[in-house]
Amino acid sequence: MELCVHVSDLRKNYGQVRAVDGVSFGVEYGKVFGFLGPNGAGKTTTIKVLTTLVHPSSGTVRIFGKDIVKHQREIKKRIGVVLQEPSFEANLTVERALELYGLMWSVPGEKRRDRARELIEKFDLESFKSMKNDELSIGQRRRVQVAREFMHDSELLFLDEPTMGLDPAARRTLLDYVNKHVQGGLTVFFTTHIMEEAEYLCDEIAIINKGRMIATDTPAGLKQKYGGVKAIEIKLKDSTTQSVMHIIRPIAGGSVIETPAEGTIRISSTEAQEMLVKIIVSLSKNSVHIESVSVNPPTLEEVFLSVIGKQA
Ligand SMILES: Nc1ncnc2c1ncn2[C@@H]1O[C@H](COP(=O)(O)OP(=O)(O)OP(=O)(O)O)[C@@H](O)[C@H]1O
Ligand SMILES: [Mg+2]
Protein backbone atom coordinates (compact mmCIF):
# COMPACT_ATOMS: atom_id res chain seq x y z
CA MET A 1 0.00 0.00 0.00
CA GLU A 2 1.36 3.42 -0.94
CA LEU A 3 1.74 5.82 1.95
CA CYS A 4 1.02 9.54 1.73
CA VAL A 5 4.26 10.28 3.57
CA HIS A 6 7.07 7.76 3.80
CA VAL A 7 10.21 8.77 5.69
CA SER A 8 13.26 6.49 5.90
CA ASP A 9 16.21 7.15 8.17
CA LEU A 10 15.92 10.91 7.84
CA ARG A 11 18.75 13.01 9.23
CA LYS A 12 19.20 16.75 9.37
CA ASN A 13 22.25 18.33 10.93
CA TYR A 14 22.76 22.01 11.60
CA GLY A 15 26.55 22.10 11.99
CA GLN A 16 27.23 19.93 15.04
CA VAL A 17 23.55 19.78 16.05
CA ARG A 18 21.77 16.58 15.05
CA ALA A 19 18.30 18.08 14.88
CA VAL A 20 16.83 14.96 13.26
CA ASP A 21 18.86 11.86 13.89
CA GLY A 22 17.62 8.87 11.90
CA VAL A 23 13.83 9.03 11.89
CA SER A 24 11.53 6.64 9.98
CA PHE A 25 7.75 6.61 9.80
CA GLY A 26 4.77 6.47 7.49
CA VAL A 27 1.55 8.44 7.25
CA GLU A 28 -1.48 6.86 5.62
CA TYR A 29 -3.73 8.80 3.28
CA GLY A 30 -6.71 10.47 4.95
CA LYS A 31 -5.32 10.17 8.48
CA VAL A 32 -4.12 12.65 11.09
CA PHE A 33 -0.56 11.95 12.19
CA GLY A 34 0.45 13.61 15.46
CA PHE A 35 4.12 14.40 15.90
CA LEU A 36 4.83 15.02 19.57
CA GLY A 37 7.99 15.74 21.48
CA PRO A 38 9.58 18.20 23.91
CA ASN A 39 11.03 21.56 22.86
CA GLY A 40 13.98 21.05 20.57
CA ALA A 41 13.03 17.44 19.76
CA GLY A 42 13.22 18.01 15.98
CA LYS A 43 9.53 18.40 15.06
CA THR A 44 9.77 21.68 13.17
CA THR A 45 12.97 20.59 11.47
CA THR A 46 11.19 17.45 10.25
CA ILE A 47 8.30 19.55 8.94
CA LYS A 48 10.73 21.88 7.17
CA VAL A 49 12.38 18.94 5.43
CA LEU A 50 9.05 17.33 4.52
CA THR A 51 7.73 20.59 3.08
CA THR A 52 10.97 21.04 1.06
CA LEU A 53 11.96 24.22 2.94
CA VAL A 54 15.29 22.72 4.01
CA HIS A 55 17.33 19.91 2.48
CA PRO A 56 17.79 16.68 4.38
CA SER A 57 21.37 15.75 5.33
CA SER A 58 20.57 12.13 4.48
CA GLY A 59 17.75 9.63 4.24
CA THR A 60 14.76 9.60 1.92
CA VAL A 61 11.33 11.16 2.03
CA ARG A 62 8.57 10.16 -0.36
CA ILE A 63 5.36 12.13 -0.48
CA PHE A 64 2.47 10.91 -2.67
CA GLY A 65 4.90 8.15 -3.63
CA LYS A 66 7.44 10.64 -5.04
CA ASP A 67 10.89 11.57 -3.82
CA ILE A 68 10.78 15.09 -2.34
CA VAL A 69 14.15 16.12 -3.70
CA LYS A 70 13.41 15.02 -7.27
CA HIS A 71 9.77 16.14 -7.35
CA GLN A 72 9.99 19.21 -5.16
CA ARG A 73 7.89 21.49 -7.37
CA GLU A 74 5.02 19.09 -7.89
CA ILE A 75 4.86 18.19 -4.22
CA LYS A 76 4.90 21.84 -3.16
CA LYS A 77 1.80 22.48 -5.26
CA ARG A 78 -0.15 19.72 -3.54
CA ILE A 79 0.67 20.46 0.10
CA GLY A 80 -0.18 23.18 2.58
CA VAL A 81 1.86 24.28 5.58
CA VAL A 82 1.26 26.45 8.61
CA LEU A 83 4.63 27.04 10.17
CA GLN A 84 5.25 27.61 13.84
CA GLU A 85 6.63 31.11 13.35
CA PRO A 86 4.13 33.82 12.46
CA SER A 87 4.06 34.87 8.83
CA PHE A 88 1.81 37.67 7.67
CA GLU A 89 1.79 40.87 5.69
CA ALA A 90 1.65 43.54 8.38
CA ASN A 91 -0.16 46.13 6.28
CA LEU A 92 -2.84 43.99 4.72
CA THR A 93 -6.33 43.68 6.14
CA VAL A 94 -7.44 40.18 7.06
CA GLU A 95 -9.86 40.08 4.13
CA ARG A 96 -7.24 41.23 1.66
CA ALA A 97 -4.65 38.82 3.03
CA LEU A 98 -7.00 35.87 2.42
CA GLU A 99 -7.82 37.16 -1.05
CA LEU A 100 -4.16 37.58 -2.00
CA TYR A 101 -3.22 34.18 -0.67
CA GLY A 102 -5.94 32.65 -2.87
CA LEU A 103 -4.59 34.60 -5.81
CA MET A 104 -1.10 33.35 -5.10
CA TRP A 105 -2.41 29.80 -5.32
CA SER A 106 -4.30 30.63 -8.53
CA VAL A 107 -7.71 30.00 -7.01
CA PRO A 108 -10.25 31.40 -9.52
CA GLY A 109 -12.10 34.65 -8.65
CA GLU A 110 -15.53 33.41 -7.63
CA LYS A 111 -14.20 30.47 -5.68
CA ARG A 112 -11.67 32.74 -3.98
CA ARG A 113 -14.35 35.13 -2.73
CA ASP A 114 -16.60 32.29 -1.58
CA ARG A 115 -13.75 30.61 0.21
CA ALA A 116 -12.66 33.82 1.95
CA ARG A 117 -16.26 34.41 3.07
CA GLU A 118 -16.52 30.88 4.40
CA LEU A 119 -13.24 31.10 6.30
CA ILE A 120 -14.12 34.47 7.81
CA GLU A 121 -17.29 32.91 9.12
CA LYS A 122 -15.84 29.55 10.21
CA PHE A 123 -12.78 31.01 11.93
CA ASP A 124 -14.84 33.82 13.45
CA LEU A 125 -12.82 36.59 11.81
CA GLU A 126 -15.80 38.82 10.99
CA SER A 127 -15.28 41.36 13.77
CA PHE A 128 -11.72 42.11 12.71
CA LYS A 129 -11.73 41.31 8.99
CA SER A 130 -11.10 44.95 8.05
CA MET A 131 -8.25 45.41 10.47
CA LYS A 132 -4.64 45.21 9.46
CA ASN A 133 -2.72 42.14 10.44
CA ASP A 134 -0.28 43.97 12.69
CA GLU A 135 -3.16 45.47 14.67
CA LEU A 136 -4.44 42.03 15.68
CA SER A 137 -3.87 40.15 18.91
CA ILE A 138 -1.55 37.15 18.80
CA GLY A 139 -4.41 34.63 18.83
CA GLN A 140 -6.33 36.54 16.15
CA ARG A 141 -3.25 36.57 13.95
CA ARG A 142 -2.75 32.88 14.41
CA ARG A 143 -6.34 32.23 13.41
CA VAL A 144 -5.86 34.21 10.21
CA GLN A 145 -2.61 32.38 9.51
CA VAL A 146 -4.29 28.98 9.81
CA ALA A 147 -7.47 30.04 7.96
CA ARG A 148 -5.35 31.34 5.09
CA GLU A 149 -3.96 27.88 4.43
CA PHE A 150 -7.48 26.66 3.68
CA MET A 151 -7.81 29.19 0.84
CA HIS A 152 -6.40 26.53 -1.46
CA ASP A 153 -7.18 22.83 -1.59
CA SER A 154 -4.19 20.84 -0.38
CA GLU A 155 -4.06 17.07 -0.22
CA LEU A 156 -1.62 17.03 2.68
CA LEU A 157 -1.52 19.72 5.33
CA PHE A 158 1.32 20.32 7.79
CA LEU A 159 0.29 22.17 10.93
CA ASP A 160 3.11 23.12 13.31
CA GLU A 161 1.43 23.98 16.63
CA PRO A 162 -1.54 25.58 14.88
CA THR A 163 -3.44 26.22 18.11
CA MET A 164 -0.60 28.09 19.83
CA GLY A 165 -2.13 31.18 21.46
CA LEU A 166 -5.73 30.26 20.65
CA ASP A 167 -8.49 30.46 23.25
CA PRO A 168 -10.42 27.24 24.01
CA ALA A 169 -13.35 28.05 21.71
CA ALA A 170 -11.09 29.02 18.80
CA ARG A 171 -9.02 25.91 19.39
CA ARG A 172 -12.05 23.66 19.25
CA THR A 173 -13.34 25.41 16.12
CA LEU A 174 -10.00 24.89 14.42
CA LEU A 175 -9.73 21.23 15.37
CA ASP A 176 -13.27 20.56 14.17
CA TYR A 177 -12.61 22.38 10.91
CA VAL A 178 -9.50 20.27 10.33
CA ASN A 179 -11.45 17.16 11.23
CA LYS A 180 -14.15 17.99 8.70
CA HIS A 181 -11.53 18.23 5.95
CA VAL A 182 -10.00 14.94 7.05
CA GLN A 183 -13.43 13.32 6.61
CA GLY A 184 -13.26 14.70 3.07
CA GLY A 185 -9.93 12.99 2.42
CA LEU A 186 -7.28 15.47 3.64
CA THR A 187 -4.15 14.01 5.26
CA VAL A 188 -2.74 16.01 8.20
CA PHE A 189 0.67 16.11 9.85
CA PHE A 190 0.20 17.86 13.14
CA THR A 191 2.34 18.98 16.07
CA THR A 192 1.16 20.23 19.42
CA HIS A 193 2.19 20.36 23.06
CA ILE A 194 -1.38 19.90 24.17
CA MET A 195 -1.96 16.22 24.66
CA GLU A 196 -5.77 16.43 24.78
CA GLU A 197 -5.66 17.94 21.33
CA ALA A 198 -3.47 15.16 19.99
CA GLU A 199 -5.80 12.61 21.48
CA TYR A 200 -8.85 14.33 20.03
CA LEU A 201 -7.54 14.66 16.50
CA CYS A 202 -4.88 12.05 15.78
CA ASP A 203 -5.26 8.55 14.39
CA GLU A 204 -1.59 7.82 14.94
CA ILE A 205 0.95 9.46 17.23
CA ALA A 206 4.73 9.49 17.08
CA ILE A 207 6.80 10.74 19.99
CA ILE A 208 10.28 12.03 19.21
CA ASN A 209 13.01 13.18 21.52
CA LYS A 210 16.49 14.49 20.70
CA GLY A 211 15.94 13.84 17.00
CA ARG A 212 14.98 10.20 17.47
CA MET A 213 11.69 8.41 17.30
CA ILE A 214 10.90 6.77 20.60
CA ALA A 215 7.33 5.56 20.24
CA THR A 216 4.64 5.36 17.61
CA ASP A 217 1.13 3.93 17.83
CA THR A 218 -2.52 4.91 18.05
CA PRO A 219 -3.37 7.00 21.14
CA ALA A 220 -5.07 3.95 22.69
CA GLY A 221 -2.11 1.72 21.78
CA LEU A 222 0.36 4.11 23.40
CA LYS A 223 -1.66 4.16 26.60
CA GLN A 224 -1.77 0.40 26.65
CA LYS A 225 1.95 0.02 25.95
CA TYR A 226 3.41 2.73 28.12
CA GLY A 227 0.62 3.61 30.50
CA GLY A 228 1.14 0.88 33.09
CA VAL A 229 0.72 3.64 35.60
CA LYS A 230 -2.78 4.32 36.84
CA ALA A 231 -3.97 7.01 39.19
CA ILE A 232 -6.03 6.41 42.32
CA GLU A 233 -8.04 9.29 43.62
CA ILE A 234 -9.46 9.26 47.13
CA LYS A 235 -11.82 11.92 48.44
CA LEU A 236 -12.07 12.07 52.24
CA LYS A 237 -15.36 12.81 53.94
CA ASP A 238 -14.50 14.82 57.04
CA SER A 239 -10.77 14.40 57.57
CA THR A 240 -8.07 16.76 56.36
CA THR A 241 -5.46 15.52 53.92
CA GLN A 242 -2.72 16.16 56.46
CA SER A 243 -4.31 14.01 59.14
CA VAL A 244 -4.24 10.85 57.01
CA MET A 245 -0.85 11.23 55.36
CA HIS A 246 0.85 9.08 58.01
CA ILE A 247 -1.49 6.23 56.97
CA ILE A 248 -1.19 6.73 53.21
CA ARG A 249 2.56 7.32 52.90
CA PRO A 250 3.81 3.92 54.06
CA ILE A 251 1.37 2.17 51.71
CA ALA A 252 2.21 4.40 48.74
CA GLY A 253 5.93 3.73 49.23
CA GLY A 254 7.88 5.65 46.59
CA SER A 255 4.84 6.48 44.43
CA VAL A 256 3.99 10.07 43.59
CA ILE A 257 1.34 11.49 45.96
CA GLU A 258 -0.50 14.64 44.92
CA THR A 259 -3.16 16.64 46.72
CA PRO A 260 -5.08 18.41 43.95
CA ALA A 261 -7.55 19.83 46.50
CA GLU A 262 -7.99 19.79 50.27
CA GLY A 263 -9.37 16.35 51.19
CA THR A 264 -8.40 14.80 47.85
CA ILE A 265 -5.39 12.52 47.44
CA ARG A 266 -4.07 11.25 44.12
CA ILE A 267 -1.48 8.50 43.84
CA SER A 268 0.06 7.28 40.58
CA SER A 269 1.36 3.75 40.59
CA THR A 270 1.72 0.60 38.50
CA GLU A 271 0.09 -1.27 41.40
CA ALA A 272 -2.81 1.12 41.81
CA GLN A 273 -5.51 -1.50 42.36
CA GLU A 274 -3.68 -3.37 45.13
CA MET A 275 -2.66 -0.13 46.76
CA LEU A 276 -6.22 1.13 46.77
CA VAL A 277 -7.47 -1.94 48.64
CA LYS A 278 -4.77 -1.54 51.30
CA ILE A 279 -5.54 2.16 51.71
CA ILE A 280 -9.27 1.58 52.11
CA VAL A 281 -8.68 -1.10 54.75
CA SER A 282 -6.21 1.03 56.63
CA LEU A 283 -8.36 4.18 56.55
CA SER A 284 -11.39 2.30 57.77
CA LYS A 285 -9.37 0.75 60.63
CA ASN A 286 -8.49 4.29 61.64
CA SER A 287 -12.15 5.37 61.36
CA VAL A 288 -11.45 7.74 58.47
CA HIS A 289 -14.52 8.12 56.27
CA ILE A 290 -14.18 8.12 52.50
CA GLU A 291 -16.48 10.11 50.24
CA SER A 292 -15.42 8.47 46.97
CA VAL A 293 -12.59 6.56 45.28
CA SER A 294 -11.66 6.10 41.63
CA VAL A 295 -8.95 4.45 39.58
CA ASN A 296 -8.30 6.37 36.37
CA PRO A 297 -6.55 5.14 33.24
CA PRO A 298 -3.44 7.08 32.29
CA THR A 299 -3.81 10.17 30.16
CA LEU A 300 -1.74 10.68 27.01
CA GLU A 301 0.12 13.34 28.99
CA GLU A 302 1.18 10.75 31.56
CA VAL A 303 2.29 8.43 28.75
CA PHE A 304 4.27 11.27 27.17
CA LEU A 305 5.98 12.21 30.45
CA SER A 306 6.75 8.60 31.22
CA VAL A 307 8.21 7.89 27.76
CA ILE A 308 10.23 11.12 27.69
CA GLY A 309 11.29 10.65 31.30
CA LYS A 310 12.81 7.23 30.57
CA GLN A 311 14.91 8.84 27.85
CA ALA A 312 16.29 11.69 29.89
N1 LIG B 1 18.36 26.97 11.82
C1 LIG B 1 18.92 26.27 12.81
N2 LIG B 1 20.25 26.35 13.04
C2 LIG B 1 20.83 25.64 14.03
N3 LIG B 1 20.17 24.80 14.85
C3 LIG B 1 18.85 24.69 14.68
C4 LIG B 1 18.15 25.42 13.66
N4 LIG B 1 16.84 25.09 13.73
C5 LIG B 1 16.73 24.22 14.74
N5 LIG B 1 17.92 23.97 15.33
C6 LIG B 1 18.18 23.05 16.45
O1 LIG B 1 17.63 21.79 16.08
C7 LIG B 1 17.00 21.17 17.21
C8 LIG B 1 15.57 20.84 16.86
O2 LIG B 1 14.84 22.04 16.69
P1 LIG B 1 13.32 22.06 16.21
O3 LIG B 1 12.94 23.46 15.94
O4 LIG B 1 13.13 21.09 15.13
O5 LIG B 1 12.56 21.54 17.54
P2 LIG B 1 11.02 21.36 17.87
O6 LIG B 1 10.80 19.93 18.19
O7 LIG B 1 10.20 21.92 16.77
O8 LIG B 1 10.85 22.20 19.21
P3 LIG B 1 9.65 23.17 19.73
O9 LIG B 1 8.69 22.29 20.44
O10 LIG B 1 10.34 24.09 20.68
O11 LIG B 1 9.05 23.87 18.56
C9 LIG B 1 17.17 22.13 18.38
O12 LIG B 1 18.26 21.70 19.14
C10 LIG B 1 17.47 23.47 17.72
O13 LIG B 1 18.29 24.25 18.53
MG1 LIG C 1 8.90 23.47 16.69
mmCIF file of N, CA, C and O and ligand atoms in Angstrom, residues 43-45 84 160-161 191 193, ligand 2:
data_model
loop_
_atom_site.group_PDB
_atom_site.id
_atom_site.type_symbol
_atom_site.label_atom_id
_atom_site.label_comp_id
_atom_site.label_asym_id
_atom_site.label_seq_id
_atom_site.Cartn_x
_atom_site.Cartn_y
_atom_site.Cartn_z
ATOM 1 N N LYS A 43 10.830 18.424 15.758
ATOM 2 C CA LYS A 43 9.531 18.402 15.060
ATOM 3 C C LYS A 43 9.496 19.404 13.903
ATOM 4 O O LYS A 43 9.187 19.039 12.771
ATOM 5 N N THR A 44 9.820 20.651 14.212
ATOM 6 C CA THR A 44 9.766 21.684 13.175
ATOM 7 C C THR A 44 10.782 21.392 12.080
ATOM 8 O O THR A 44 10.494 21.567 10.882
ATOM 9 N N THR A 45 11.955 20.919 12.470
ATOM 10 C CA THR A 45 12.975 20.587 11.468
ATOM 11 C C THR A 45 12.435 19.518 10.515
ATOM 12 O O THR A 45 12.595 19.621 9.295
ATOM 13 N N GLN A 84 5.353 27.201 12.437
ATOM 14 C CA GLN A 84 5.251 27.605 13.836
ATOM 15 C C GLN A 84 5.433 29.120 13.982
ATOM 16 O O GLN A 84 4.734 29.760 14.742
ATOM 17 N N ASP A 160 2.114 23.108 12.229
ATOM 18 C CA ASP A 160 3.107 23.117 13.314
ATOM 19 C C ASP A 160 2.578 23.974 14.470
ATOM 20 O O ASP A 160 2.629 25.196 14.410
ATOM 21 N N GLU A 161 2.063 23.321 15.479
ATOM 22 C CA GLU A 161 1.435 23.978 16.633
ATOM 23 C C GLU A 161 0.414 25.034 16.202
ATOM 24 O O GLU A 161 0.512 26.203 16.585
ATOM 25 N N THR A 191 1.583 18.984 14.813
ATOM 26 C CA THR A 191 2.343 18.982 16.065
ATOM 27 C C THR A 191 1.617 19.836 17.100
ATOM 28 O O THR A 191 0.935 20.804 16.755
ATOM 29 N N HIS A 193 1.729 20.727 21.718
ATOM 30 C CA HIS A 193 2.193 20.360 23.055
ATOM 31 C C HIS A 193 1.006 20.055 23.957
ATOM 32 O O HIS A 193 1.170 19.770 25.141
HETATM 33 MG MG MG B 2 8.905 23.467 16.686
#
